Coordinates of C-alpha atoms and ligand atoms in Angstrom, one line a residue:
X1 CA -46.3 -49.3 -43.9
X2 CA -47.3 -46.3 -41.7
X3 CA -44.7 -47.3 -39.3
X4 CA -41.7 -48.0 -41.3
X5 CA -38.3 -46.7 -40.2
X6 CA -36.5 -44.8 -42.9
X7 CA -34.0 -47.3 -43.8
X8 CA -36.7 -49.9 -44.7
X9 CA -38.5 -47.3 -46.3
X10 CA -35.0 -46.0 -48.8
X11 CA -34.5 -50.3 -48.7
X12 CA -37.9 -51.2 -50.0
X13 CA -37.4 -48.5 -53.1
X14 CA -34.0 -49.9 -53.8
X15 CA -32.1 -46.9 -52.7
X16 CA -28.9 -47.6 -50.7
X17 CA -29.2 -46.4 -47.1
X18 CA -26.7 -43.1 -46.7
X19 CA -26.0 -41.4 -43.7
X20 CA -27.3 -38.6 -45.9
X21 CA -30.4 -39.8 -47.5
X22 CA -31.7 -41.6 -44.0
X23 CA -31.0 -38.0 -42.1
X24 CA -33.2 -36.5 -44.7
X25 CA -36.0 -39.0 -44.8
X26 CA -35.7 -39.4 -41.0
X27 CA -36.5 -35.5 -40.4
X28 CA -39.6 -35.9 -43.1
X29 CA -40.6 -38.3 -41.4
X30 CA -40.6 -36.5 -37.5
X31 CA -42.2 -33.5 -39.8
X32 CA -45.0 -35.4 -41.6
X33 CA -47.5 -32.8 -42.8
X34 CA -44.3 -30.0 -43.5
X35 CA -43.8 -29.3 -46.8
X36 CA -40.2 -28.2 -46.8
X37 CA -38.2 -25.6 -49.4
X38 CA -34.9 -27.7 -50.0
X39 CA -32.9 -24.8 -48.4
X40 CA -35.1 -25.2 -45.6
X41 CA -34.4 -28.9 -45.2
X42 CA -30.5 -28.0 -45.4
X43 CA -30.2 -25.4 -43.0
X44 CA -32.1 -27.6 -40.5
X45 CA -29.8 -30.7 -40.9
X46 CA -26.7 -29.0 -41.2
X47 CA -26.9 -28.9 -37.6
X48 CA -26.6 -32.6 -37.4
X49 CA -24.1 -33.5 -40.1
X50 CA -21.9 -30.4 -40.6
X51 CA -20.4 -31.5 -43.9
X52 CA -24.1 -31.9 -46.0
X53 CA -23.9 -29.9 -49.0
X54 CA -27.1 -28.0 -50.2
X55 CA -26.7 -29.9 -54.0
X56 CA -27.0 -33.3 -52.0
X57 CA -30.3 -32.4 -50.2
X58 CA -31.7 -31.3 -53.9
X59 CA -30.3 -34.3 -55.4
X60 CA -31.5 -36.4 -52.4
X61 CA -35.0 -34.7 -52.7
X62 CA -35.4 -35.5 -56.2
X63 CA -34.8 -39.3 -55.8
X64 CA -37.0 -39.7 -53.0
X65 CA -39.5 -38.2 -55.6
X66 CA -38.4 -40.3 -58.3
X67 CA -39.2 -43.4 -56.5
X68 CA -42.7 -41.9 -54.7
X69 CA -41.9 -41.7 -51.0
X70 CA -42.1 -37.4 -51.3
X71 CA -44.2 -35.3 -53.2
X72 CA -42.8 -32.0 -55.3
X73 CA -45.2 -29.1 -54.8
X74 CA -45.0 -26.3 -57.5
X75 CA -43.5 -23.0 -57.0
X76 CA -46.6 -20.3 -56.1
X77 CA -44.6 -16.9 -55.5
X78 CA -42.0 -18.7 -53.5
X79 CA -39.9 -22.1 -53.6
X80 CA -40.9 -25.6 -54.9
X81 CA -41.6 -27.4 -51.7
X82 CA -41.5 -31.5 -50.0
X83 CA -43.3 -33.7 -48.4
X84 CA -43.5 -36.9 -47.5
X85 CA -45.8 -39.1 -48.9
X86 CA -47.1 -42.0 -46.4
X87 CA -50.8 -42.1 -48.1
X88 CA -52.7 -40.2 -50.5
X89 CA -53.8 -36.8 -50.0
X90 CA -54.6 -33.6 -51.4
X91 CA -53.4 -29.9 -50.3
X92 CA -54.8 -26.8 -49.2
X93 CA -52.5 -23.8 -50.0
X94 CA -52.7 -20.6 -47.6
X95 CA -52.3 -17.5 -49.5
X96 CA -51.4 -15.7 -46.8
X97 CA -48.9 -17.6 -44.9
X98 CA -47.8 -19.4 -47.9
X99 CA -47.9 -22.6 -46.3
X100 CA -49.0 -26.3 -47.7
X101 CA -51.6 -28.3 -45.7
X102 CA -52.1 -32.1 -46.6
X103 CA -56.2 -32.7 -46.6
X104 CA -58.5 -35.6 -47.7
X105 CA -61.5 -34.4 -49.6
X106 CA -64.2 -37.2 -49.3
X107 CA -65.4 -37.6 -52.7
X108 CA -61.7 -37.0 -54.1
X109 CA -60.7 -41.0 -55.0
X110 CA -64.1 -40.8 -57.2
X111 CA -63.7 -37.6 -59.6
X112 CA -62.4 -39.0 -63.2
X113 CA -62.5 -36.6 -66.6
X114 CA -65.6 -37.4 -68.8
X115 CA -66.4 -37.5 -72.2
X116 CA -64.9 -35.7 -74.4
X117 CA -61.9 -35.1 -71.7
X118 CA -61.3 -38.8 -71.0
X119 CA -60.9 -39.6 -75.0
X120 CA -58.6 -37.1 -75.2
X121 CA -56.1 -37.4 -72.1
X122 CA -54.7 -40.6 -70.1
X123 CA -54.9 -39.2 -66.7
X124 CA -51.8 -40.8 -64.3
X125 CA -52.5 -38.7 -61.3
X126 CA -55.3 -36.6 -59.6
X127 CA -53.7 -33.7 -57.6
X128 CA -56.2 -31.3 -56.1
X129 CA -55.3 -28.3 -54.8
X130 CA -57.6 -25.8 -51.9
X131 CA -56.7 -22.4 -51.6
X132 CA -57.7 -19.6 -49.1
X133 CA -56.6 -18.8 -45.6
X134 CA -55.7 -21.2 -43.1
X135 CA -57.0 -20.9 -39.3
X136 CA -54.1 -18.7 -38.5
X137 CA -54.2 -16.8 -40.8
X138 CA -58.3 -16.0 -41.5
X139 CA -58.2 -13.0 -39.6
X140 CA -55.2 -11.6 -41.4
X141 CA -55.6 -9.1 -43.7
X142 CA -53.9 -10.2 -47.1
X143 CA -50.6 -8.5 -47.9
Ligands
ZN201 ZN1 -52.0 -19.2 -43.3
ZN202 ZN1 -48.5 -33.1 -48.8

């Protein structure tokens, strides 16, 4: 699984391998652990295919989301952001940088709601979110 190619990977969702969708997973892929703005993702592979138009990368971005191999990230003061998804993991937010880090919390696969929470709500996923200052930026003083 780790080592999948990005054709097998759009192939074993069902999606149809484009030039276009395979450039976009192929860079996610190079990047694992990015978590990319979708203008962000455009201007960096507009280099490679000239003709790429910024609505196909959201479009692209939201099917590879659709069918789990990337994960959207909410807006915090900037841009919804991607990122690949080759296992489970959680994220550490840096309020001062801004960026996403992926982590694994030990103890993380274990925490469920409990009574009266898990009468009340069918939980699909557990997304847990870190925030401080990353190593960079711990010496930083916040803006
Ligand atoms: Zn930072
Ligand atoms: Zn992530």
């Amino acid at each position: 699984m780790e080592n999948m190619s990005a054709e097998e990977r759009l192939r074993a969702q069902g999606l149809r391998v484009t030039p276009q969708r395979r450039l976009v997973l192929e860079r996610m892929l190079q990047e694992a652990g990015r978590h990319w703005t979708a203008d962000e993702l455009h201007e960096a592979l507009r280099a490679q295919l000239s003709e790429l138009a910024r609505g196909t990368v959201y479009n692209i971005l939201a099917e590879l989301v659709r069918v789990g191999l990337a994960e959207e990230l909410p807006a915090r003061e900037g841009s919804v952001r991607y990122g690949i998804r080759l296992a489970p993991h959680h994220h550490f937010y840096c309020e001062i940088c801004r960026l996403w880090f992926d982590v694994l919390p030990p103890g993380a696969d274990a925490l469920a709601l409990a009574a009266p929470d898990r009468e009340r709500f069918h939980v699909e996923a557990v997304d847990i979110v870190f925030r401080g200052r990353c190593a960079v930026c711990v010496g930083r003083t916040p803006r």
